[in-house]
Short mmCIF file of C-alpha atoms in Angstrom, two decimals:
data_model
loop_
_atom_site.label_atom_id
_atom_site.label_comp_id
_atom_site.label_asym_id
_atom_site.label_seq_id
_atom_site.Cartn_x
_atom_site.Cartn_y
_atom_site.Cartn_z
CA UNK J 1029 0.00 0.00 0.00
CA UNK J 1030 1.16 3.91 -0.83
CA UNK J 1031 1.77 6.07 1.56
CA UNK J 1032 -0.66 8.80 3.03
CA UNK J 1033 -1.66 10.84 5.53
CA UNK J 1034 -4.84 11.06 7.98
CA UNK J 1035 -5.88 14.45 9.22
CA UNK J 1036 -8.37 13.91 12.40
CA UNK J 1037 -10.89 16.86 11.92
CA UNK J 1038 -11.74 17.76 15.07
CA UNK J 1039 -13.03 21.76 14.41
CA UNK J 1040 -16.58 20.85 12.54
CA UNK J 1041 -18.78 22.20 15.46
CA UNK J 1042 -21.88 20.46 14.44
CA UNK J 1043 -24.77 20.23 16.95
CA UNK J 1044 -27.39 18.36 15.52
CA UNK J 1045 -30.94 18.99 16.48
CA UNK J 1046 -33.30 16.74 18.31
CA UNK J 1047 -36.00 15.10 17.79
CA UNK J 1048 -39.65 16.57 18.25
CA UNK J 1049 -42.26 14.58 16.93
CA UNK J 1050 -42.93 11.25 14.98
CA UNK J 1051 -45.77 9.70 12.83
CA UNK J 1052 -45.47 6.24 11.24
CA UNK J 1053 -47.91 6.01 8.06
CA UNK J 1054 -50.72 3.91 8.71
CA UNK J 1055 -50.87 0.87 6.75
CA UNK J 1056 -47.63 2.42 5.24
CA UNK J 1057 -44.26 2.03 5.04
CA UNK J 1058 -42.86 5.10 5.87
CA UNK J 1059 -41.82 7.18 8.83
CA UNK J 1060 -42.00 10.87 9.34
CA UNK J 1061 -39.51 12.58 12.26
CA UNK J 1062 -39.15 16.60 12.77
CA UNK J 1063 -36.51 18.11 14.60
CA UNK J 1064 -36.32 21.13 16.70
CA UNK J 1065 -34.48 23.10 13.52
CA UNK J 1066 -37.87 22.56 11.91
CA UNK J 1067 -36.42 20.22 9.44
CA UNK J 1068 -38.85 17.01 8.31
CA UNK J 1069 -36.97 13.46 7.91
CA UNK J 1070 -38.79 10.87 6.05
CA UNK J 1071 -37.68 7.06 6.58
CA UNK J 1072 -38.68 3.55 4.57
CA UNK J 1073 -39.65 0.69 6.69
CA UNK J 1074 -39.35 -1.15 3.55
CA UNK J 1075 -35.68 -0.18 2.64
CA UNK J 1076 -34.48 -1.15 6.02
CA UNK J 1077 -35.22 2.71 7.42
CA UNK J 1078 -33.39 4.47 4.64
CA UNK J 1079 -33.51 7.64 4.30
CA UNK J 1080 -35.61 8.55 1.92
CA UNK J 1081 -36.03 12.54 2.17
CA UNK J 1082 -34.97 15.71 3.81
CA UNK J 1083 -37.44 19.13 4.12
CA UNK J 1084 -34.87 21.64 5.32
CA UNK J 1085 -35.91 23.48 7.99
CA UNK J 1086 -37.17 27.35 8.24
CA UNK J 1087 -36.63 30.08 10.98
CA UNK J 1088 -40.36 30.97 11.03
CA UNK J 1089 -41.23 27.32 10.98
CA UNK J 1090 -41.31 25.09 14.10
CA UNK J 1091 -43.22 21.97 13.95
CA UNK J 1092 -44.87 20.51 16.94
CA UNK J 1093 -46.99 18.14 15.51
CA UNK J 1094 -47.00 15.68 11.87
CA UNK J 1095 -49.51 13.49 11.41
CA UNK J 1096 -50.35 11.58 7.67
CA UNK J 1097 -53.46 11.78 5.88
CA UNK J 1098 -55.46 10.87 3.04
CA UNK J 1099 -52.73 8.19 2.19
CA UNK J 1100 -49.69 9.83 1.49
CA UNK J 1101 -50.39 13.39 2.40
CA UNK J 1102 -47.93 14.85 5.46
CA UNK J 1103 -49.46 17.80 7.47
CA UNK J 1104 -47.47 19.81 10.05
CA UNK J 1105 -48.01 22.16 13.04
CA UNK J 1106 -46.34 24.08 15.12
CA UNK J 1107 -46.01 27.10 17.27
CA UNK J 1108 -46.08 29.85 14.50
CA UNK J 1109 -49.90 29.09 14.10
CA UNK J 1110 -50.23 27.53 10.59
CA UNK J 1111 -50.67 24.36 9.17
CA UNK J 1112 -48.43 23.31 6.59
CA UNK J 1113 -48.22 20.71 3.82
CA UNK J 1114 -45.60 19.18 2.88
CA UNK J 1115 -44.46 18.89 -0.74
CA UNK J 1116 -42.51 15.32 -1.02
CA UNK J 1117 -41.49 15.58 -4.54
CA UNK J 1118 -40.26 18.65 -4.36
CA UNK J 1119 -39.20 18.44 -0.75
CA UNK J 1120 -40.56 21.64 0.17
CA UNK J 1121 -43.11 23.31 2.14
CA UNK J 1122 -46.25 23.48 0.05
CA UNK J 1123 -49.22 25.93 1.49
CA UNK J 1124 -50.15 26.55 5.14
CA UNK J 1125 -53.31 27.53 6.70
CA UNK J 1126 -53.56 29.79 9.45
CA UNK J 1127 -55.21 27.75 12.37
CA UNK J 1128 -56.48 30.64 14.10
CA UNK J 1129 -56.26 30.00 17.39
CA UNK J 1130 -52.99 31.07 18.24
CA UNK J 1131 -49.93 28.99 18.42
CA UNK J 1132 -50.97 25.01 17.64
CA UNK J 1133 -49.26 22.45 20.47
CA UNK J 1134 -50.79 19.17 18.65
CA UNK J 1135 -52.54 17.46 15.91
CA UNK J 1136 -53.88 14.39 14.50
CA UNK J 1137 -55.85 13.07 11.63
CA UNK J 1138 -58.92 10.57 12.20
CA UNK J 1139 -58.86 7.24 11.07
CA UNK J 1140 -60.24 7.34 7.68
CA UNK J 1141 -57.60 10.58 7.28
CA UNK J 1142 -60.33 12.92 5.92
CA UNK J 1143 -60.30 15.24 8.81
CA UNK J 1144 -57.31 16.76 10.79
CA UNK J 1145 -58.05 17.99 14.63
CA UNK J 1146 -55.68 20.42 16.02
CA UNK J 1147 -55.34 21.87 19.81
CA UNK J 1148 -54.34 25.80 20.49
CA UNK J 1149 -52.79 27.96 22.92
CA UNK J 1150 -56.82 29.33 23.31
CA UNK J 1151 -57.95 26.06 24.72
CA UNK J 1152 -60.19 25.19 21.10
CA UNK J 1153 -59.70 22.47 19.37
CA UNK J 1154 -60.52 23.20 15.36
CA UNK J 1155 -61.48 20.49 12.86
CA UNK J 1156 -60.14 20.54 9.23
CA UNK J 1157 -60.85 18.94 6.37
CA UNK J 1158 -58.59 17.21 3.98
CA UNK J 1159 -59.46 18.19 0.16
CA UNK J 1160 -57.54 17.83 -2.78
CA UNK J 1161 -55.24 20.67 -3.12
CA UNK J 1162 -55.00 21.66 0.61
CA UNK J 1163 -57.40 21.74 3.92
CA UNK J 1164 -60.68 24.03 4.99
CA UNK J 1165 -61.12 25.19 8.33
CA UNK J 1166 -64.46 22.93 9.17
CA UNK J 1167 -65.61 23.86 12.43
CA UNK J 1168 -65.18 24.76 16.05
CA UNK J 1169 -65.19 22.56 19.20
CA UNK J 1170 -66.30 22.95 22.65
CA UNK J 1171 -63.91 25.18 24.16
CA UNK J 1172 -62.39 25.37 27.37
CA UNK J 1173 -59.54 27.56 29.00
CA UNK J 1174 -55.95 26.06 29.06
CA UNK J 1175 -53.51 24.98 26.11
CA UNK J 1176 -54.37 21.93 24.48
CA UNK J 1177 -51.22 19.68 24.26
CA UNK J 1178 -52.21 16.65 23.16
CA UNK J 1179 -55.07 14.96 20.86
CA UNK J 1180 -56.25 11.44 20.31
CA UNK J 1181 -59.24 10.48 17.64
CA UNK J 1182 -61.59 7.39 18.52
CA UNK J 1183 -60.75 4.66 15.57
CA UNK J 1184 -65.18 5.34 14.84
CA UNK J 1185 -64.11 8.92 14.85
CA UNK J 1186 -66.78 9.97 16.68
CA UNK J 1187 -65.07 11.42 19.74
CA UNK J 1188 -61.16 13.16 20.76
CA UNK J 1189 -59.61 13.02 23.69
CA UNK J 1190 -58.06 16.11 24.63
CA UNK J 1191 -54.90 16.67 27.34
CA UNK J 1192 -54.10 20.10 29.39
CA UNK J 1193 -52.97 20.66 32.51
CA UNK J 1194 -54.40 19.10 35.51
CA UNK J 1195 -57.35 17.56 33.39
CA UNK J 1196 -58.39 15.71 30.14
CA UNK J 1197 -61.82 16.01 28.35
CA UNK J 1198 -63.32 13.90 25.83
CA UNK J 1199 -65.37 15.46 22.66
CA UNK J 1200 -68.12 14.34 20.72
CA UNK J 1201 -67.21 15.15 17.63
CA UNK J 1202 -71.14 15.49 16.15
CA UNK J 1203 -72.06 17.54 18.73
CA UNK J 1204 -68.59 19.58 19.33
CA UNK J 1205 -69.59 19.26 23.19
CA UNK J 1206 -67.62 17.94 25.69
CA UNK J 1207 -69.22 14.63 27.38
CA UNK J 1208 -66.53 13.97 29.58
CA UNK J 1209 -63.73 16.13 32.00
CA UNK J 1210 -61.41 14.32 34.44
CA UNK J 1211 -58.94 15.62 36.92
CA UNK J 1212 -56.07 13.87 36.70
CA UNK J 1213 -54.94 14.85 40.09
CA UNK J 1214 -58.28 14.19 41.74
CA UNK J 1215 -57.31 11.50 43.32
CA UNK J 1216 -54.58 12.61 44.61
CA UNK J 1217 -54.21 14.47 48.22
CA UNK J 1218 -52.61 17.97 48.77
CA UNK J 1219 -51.19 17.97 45.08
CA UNK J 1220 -49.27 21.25 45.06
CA UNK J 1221 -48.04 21.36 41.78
CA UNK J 1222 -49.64 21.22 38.13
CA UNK J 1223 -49.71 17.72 36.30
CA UNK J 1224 -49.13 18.42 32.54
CA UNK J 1225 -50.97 15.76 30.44
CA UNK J 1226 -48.17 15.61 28.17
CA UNK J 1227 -49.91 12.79 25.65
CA UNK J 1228 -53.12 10.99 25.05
CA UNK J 1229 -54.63 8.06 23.62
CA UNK J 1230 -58.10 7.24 22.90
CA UNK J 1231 -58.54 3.39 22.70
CA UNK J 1232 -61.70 1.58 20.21
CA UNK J 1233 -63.28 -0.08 23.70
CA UNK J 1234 -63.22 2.77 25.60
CA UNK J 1235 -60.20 3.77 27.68
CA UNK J 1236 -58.35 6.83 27.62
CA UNK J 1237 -54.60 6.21 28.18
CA UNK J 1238 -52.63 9.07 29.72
CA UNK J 1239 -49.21 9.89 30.21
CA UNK J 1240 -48.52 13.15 32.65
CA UNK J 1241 -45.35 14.90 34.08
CA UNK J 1242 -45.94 12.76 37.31
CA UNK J 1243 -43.98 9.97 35.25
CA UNK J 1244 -47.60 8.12 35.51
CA UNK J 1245 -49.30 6.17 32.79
CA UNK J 1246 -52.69 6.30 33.87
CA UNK J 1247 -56.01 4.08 32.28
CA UNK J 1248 -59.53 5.61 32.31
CA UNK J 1249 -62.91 4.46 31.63
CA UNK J 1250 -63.97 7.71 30.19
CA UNK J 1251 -67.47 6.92 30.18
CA UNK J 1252 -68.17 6.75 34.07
CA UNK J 1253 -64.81 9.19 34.76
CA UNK J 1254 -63.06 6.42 36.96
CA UNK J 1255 -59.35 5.26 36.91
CA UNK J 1256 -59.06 1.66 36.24
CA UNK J 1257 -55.37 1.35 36.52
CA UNK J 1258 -52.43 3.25 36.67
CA UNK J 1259 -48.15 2.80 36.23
CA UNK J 1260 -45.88 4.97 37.67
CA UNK J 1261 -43.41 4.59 35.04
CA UNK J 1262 -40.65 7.06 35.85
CA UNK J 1263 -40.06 9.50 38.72
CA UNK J 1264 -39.96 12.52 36.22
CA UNK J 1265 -42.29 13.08 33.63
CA UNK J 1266 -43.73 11.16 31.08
CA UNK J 1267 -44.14 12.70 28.05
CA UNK J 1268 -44.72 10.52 25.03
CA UNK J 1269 -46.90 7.37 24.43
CA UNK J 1270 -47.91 5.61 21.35
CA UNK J 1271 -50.03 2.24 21.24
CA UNK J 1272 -49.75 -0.10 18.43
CA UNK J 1273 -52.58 -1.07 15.98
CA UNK J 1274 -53.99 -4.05 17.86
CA UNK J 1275 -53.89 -1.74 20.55
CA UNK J 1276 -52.36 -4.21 22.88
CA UNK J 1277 -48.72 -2.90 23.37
CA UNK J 1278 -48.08 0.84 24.37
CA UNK J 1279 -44.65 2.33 24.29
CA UNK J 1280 -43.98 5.03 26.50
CA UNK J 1281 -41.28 7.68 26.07
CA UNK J 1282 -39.42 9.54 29.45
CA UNK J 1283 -37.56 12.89 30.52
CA UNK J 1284 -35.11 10.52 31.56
CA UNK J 1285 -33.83 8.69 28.17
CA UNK J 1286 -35.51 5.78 29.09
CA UNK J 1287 -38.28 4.26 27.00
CA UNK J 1288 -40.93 1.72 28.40
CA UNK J 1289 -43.11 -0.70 27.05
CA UNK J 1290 -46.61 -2.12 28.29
CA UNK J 1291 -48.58 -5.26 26.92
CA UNK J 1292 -52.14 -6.05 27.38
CA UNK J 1293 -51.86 -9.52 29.27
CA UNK J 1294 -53.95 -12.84 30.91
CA UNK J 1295 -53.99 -11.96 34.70
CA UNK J 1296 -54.09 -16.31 34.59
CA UNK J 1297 -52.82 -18.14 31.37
CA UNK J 1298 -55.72 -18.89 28.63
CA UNK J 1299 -58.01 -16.64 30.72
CA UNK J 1300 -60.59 -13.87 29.73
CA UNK J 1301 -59.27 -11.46 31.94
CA UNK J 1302 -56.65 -9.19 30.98
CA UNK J 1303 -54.67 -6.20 32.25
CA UNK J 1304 -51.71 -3.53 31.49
CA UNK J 1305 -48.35 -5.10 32.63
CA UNK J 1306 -44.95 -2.70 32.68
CA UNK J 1307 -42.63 -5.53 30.72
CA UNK J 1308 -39.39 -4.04 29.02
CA UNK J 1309 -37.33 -0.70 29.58
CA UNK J 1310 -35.09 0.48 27.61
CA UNK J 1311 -32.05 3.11 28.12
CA UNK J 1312 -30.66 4.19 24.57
CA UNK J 1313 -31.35 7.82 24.85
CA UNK J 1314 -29.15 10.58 27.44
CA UNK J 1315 -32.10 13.21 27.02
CA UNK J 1316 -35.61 13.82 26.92
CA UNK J 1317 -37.24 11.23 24.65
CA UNK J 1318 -40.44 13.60 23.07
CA UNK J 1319 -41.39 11.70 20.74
CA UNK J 1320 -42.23 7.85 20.20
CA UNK J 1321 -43.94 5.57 17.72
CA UNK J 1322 -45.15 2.12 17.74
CA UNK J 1323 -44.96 0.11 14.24
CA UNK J 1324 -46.54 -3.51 13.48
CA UNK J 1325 -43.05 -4.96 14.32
CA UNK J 1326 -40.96 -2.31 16.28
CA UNK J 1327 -40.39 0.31 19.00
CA UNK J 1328 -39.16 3.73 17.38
CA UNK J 1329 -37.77 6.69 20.31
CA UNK J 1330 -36.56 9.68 19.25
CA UNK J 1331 -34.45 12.30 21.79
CA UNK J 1332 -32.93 15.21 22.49
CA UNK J 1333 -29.69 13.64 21.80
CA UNK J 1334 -31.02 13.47 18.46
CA UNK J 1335 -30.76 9.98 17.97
CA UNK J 1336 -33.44 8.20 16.53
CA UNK J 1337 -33.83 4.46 17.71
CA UNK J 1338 -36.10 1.33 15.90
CA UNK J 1339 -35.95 -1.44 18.57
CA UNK J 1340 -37.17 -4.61 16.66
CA UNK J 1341 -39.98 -6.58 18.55
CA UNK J 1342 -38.20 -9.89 19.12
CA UNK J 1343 -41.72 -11.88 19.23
CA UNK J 1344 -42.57 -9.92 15.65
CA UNK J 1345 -39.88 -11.34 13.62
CA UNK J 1346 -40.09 -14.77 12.42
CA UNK J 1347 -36.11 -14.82 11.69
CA UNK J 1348 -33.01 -13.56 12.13
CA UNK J 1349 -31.25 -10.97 10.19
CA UNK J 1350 -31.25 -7.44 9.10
CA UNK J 1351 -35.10 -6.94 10.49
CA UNK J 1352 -34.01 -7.52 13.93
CA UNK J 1353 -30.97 -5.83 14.65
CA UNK J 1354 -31.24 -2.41 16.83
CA UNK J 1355 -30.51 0.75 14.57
CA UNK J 1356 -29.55 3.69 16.08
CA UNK J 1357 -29.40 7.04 13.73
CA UNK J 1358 -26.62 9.29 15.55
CA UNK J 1359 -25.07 11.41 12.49
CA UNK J 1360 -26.95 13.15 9.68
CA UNK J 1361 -27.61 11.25 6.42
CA UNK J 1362 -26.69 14.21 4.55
CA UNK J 1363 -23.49 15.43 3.51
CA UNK J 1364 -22.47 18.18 5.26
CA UNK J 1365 -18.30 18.30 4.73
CA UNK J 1366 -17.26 18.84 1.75
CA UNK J 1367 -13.24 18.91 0.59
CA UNK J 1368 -10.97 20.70 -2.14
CA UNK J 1369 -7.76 18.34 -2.46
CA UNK J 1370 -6.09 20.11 -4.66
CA UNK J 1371 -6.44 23.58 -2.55
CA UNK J 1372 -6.49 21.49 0.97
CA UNK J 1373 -9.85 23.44 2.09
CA UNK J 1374 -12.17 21.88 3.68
CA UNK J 1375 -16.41 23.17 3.75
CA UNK J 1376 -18.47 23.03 6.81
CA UNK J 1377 -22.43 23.13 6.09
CA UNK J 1378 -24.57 24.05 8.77
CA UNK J 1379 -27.72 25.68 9.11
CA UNK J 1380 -27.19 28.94 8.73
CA UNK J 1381 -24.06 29.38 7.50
CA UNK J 1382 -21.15 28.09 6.09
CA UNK J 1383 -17.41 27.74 7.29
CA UNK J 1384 -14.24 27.46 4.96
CA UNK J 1385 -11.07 25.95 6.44
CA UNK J 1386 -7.76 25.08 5.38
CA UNK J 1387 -6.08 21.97 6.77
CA UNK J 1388 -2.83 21.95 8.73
CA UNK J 1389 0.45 20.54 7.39
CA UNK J 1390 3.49 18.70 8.91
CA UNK J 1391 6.94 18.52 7.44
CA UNK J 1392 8.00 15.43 9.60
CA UNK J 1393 7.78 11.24 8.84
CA UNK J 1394 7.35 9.08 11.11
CA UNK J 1395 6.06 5.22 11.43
CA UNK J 1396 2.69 4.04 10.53
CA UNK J 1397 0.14 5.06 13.47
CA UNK J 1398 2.31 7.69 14.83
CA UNK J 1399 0.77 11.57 15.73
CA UNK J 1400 2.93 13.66 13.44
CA UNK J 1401 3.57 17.70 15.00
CA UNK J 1402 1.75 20.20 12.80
CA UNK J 1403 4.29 23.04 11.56
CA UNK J 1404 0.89 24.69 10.60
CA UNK J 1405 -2.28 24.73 12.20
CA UNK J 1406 -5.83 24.30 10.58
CA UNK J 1407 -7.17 28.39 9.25
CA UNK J 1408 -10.99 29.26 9.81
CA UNK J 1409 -11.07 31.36 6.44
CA UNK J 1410 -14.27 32.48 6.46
CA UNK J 1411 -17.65 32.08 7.46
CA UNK J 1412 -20.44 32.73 5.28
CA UNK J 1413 -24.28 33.33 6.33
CA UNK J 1414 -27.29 32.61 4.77
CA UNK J 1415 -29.46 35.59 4.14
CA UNK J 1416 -33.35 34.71 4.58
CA UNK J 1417 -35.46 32.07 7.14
CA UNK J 1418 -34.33 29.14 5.09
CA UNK J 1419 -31.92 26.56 6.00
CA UNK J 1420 -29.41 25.62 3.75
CA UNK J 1421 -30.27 22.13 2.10
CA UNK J 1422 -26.88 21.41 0.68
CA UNK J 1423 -23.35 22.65 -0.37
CA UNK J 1424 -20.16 22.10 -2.03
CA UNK J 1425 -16.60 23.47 -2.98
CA UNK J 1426 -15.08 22.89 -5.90
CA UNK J 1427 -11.55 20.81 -5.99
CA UNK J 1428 -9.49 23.62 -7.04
CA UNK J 1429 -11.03 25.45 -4.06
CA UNK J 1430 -11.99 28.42 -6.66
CA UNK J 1431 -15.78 28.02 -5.79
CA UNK J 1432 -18.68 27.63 -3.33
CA UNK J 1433 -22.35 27.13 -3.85
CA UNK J 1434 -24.89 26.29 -1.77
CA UNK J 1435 -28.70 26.28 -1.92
CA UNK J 1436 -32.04 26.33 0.29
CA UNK J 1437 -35.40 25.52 -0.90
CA UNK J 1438 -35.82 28.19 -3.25
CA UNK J 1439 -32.71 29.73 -4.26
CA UNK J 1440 -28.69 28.99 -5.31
CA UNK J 1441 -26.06 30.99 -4.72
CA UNK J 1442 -22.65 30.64 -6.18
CA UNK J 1443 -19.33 32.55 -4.77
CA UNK J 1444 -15.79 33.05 -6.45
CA UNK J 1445 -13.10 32.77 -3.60
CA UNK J 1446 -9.68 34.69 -3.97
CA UNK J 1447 -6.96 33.33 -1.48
CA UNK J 1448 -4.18 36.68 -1.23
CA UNK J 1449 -1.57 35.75 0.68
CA UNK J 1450 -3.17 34.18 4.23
CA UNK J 1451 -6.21 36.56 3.46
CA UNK J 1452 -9.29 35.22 1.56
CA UNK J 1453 -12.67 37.13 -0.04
CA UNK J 1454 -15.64 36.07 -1.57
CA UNK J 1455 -17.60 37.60 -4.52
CA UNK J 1456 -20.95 36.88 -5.30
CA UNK J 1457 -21.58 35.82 -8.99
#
């Protein structure tokens, strides 16, 4: 083999953004995540969670909420007050509706997918419906004071369960009255603080599951307003849950990193009765785990430590291989470093702006694995910012070093660079 040389890069001061929200497709194949950046991630369950497409993110775009509907369609929602489509052939935001109830904290679609239901800063939860070319604001439901910052549809569709703080209602959707309030904490003596309902779901026989900043997962019967059973899953809070299509499993997401999972089980063996049993937790994340989905065959987390995490469902997969190994997304699919050989420079995307460096250089030799001294240390050039909300979607310099371009959703920009000496400038062509 020739000889060469390995430069350890150790100045790209990437941060990469967390994880916010998840929505598998239902009776799909694909996964949508959004991070905190407001960028939208889509993943294929059938390509072994590839990567399949990248909406950069925007300044005036944060997105609390995705949910699919009408098939393919991906609707977001966040705390600027609109809802937005998403345009997945041309990876871009399509149109967005104004909500018009303030800032939105969550949404979801109803079974069928015709109608989205979203819950605002004002305490209302609107109803929209899905039409070809976009959504039209429907109608208002009951509203009552406090944030609404979770939703759950009935599989009928005929009621929503709706989460605040220190209580839960359930909606009937005909009506748009509210046929059901619970106190959360009612049971509870001399509870000082607030319990946040931080998610929600609305089972087909009846129960509303609830996960609050207590670190409880509580069960309702929702019809007569009593508690049937509750887990204390975590001392901190619990702030994600999502139950799987049989509705028998429930995964439940933590402020500690740790994820949870509860099955619907016999109390005896080949009995009628059944009941909620805590079985597996899981530690993969070292942050707040916001969001969580459940798929037909896996557990998906996503953090704060921006990892995203599929744990396969051992019982789910009828052999070994690819299907049931644990995948763990740490670094960015995209490329964000780009090099110049012949000019030794080295481009830095992130989302804002871009950095140009040059690489240090040694003038000793030594043996294979050694640390050679640098005679010259890596040069920050320059650092060049993106003018406008958008985030840049990629980048590049060219291998004479001579050029940089870079682009966003709507517009490319190209730059000649001029080294002088240790000096460099850019001019914009």
């Amino acid at each position: 083999m020739g000889e060469f040389e390995v430069h350890r890069v150790r100045f790209f001061g990437l941060v990469p953004a967390g994880v916010r929200c998840l929505a598998c497709q239902p009776r799909g194949s694909r996964l949508a995540l959004a991070r905190t950046d407001g960028a939208v991630e889509v993943y294929n369950f059938a390509a072994n969670y590839f990567q399949e497409k990248v909406i950069p993110g925007h300044e005036a775009r944060t997105v609390e909420s995705l949910c699919w509907a009408a098939g393919d369609r991906l609707f977001g929602a966040g705390l600027g007050g609109d809802i937005t489509e998403y345009d997945l052939s041309r990876l871009s935001a399509a149109r967005g509706v104004d909500g018009g109830g303030g800032p939105i904290w969550s949404m979801a679609a109803n079974g069928t997918g015709t109608q989205l239901a979203i819950g605002c800063e004002d305490g209302s939860v609107k109803i929209f419906q899905v039409v070809p070319g976009g959504i039209q604001f429907e109608r208002n439901l009951d509203r009552r004071k406090g944030r609404v910052l979770c939703l759950s549809w009935h599989p009928s569709g005929t009621h929503i369960a709706a989460g605040s703080i220190d209580f839960f209602r359930v909606i009937d959707v005909a009506s748009g009255q509210t046929v059901q309030r619970i106190m959360v904490n009612h049971h509870v003596e001399k509870a000082k603080r607030e319990c946040v309902v931080w998610a929600i779901a609305l089972l087909s026989r009846g129960t509303v599951v609830s996960a609050d900043s207590f670190g409880r997962v509580q069960f309702w019967d929702w019809e007569q307003g009593t508690l049937a059973e509750s887990h204390t899953v975590s001392t901190s809070a619990a702030l994600s849950l999502a139950v799987c299509e049989k509705e028998d499993s429930i995964v439940v997401g933590t402020s500690t990193g740790a994820t949870y999972q509860l099955q619907l089980l016999p109390v005896k063996l080949g009995g009628p009765e059944k009941r909620w049993v805590r079985t597996k937790p899981f530690q993969y994340h070292s942050h707040d785990v916001r969001a969580v989905a459940h798929s037909p065959t896996a557990l998906i987390s996503g953090g704060l430590d921006a990892q995203l995490v599929i744990r396969p469902l051992m019982e789910k997969v009828h052999k070994k291989g690819y299907d049931a190994v644990l995948r763990k997304f740490t670094f960015p699919h995209r490329r964000l470093v780009s090099c110049a050989r012949k000019a030794r420079l080295l481009l830095f995307q992130f989302s804002q702006h871009l950095e140009l460096w040059r690489l240090g250089s040694t003038e000793e030799t030594g043996k294979d694995g050694e640390v050679l001294p640098l005679c010259r240390m890596p040069e920050h050039l320059v650092q060049l910012k993106s003018k406008g909300p958008e985030h840049i979607y990629c980048s590049c310099v060219s291998p004479c070093g001579t050029w940089v371009g870079y682009s966003t959703a709507s517009r490319f920009q190209l730059y000649r660079v001029h080294c002088e000496g240790d000096g460099v400038s850019l001019r914009k062509v």
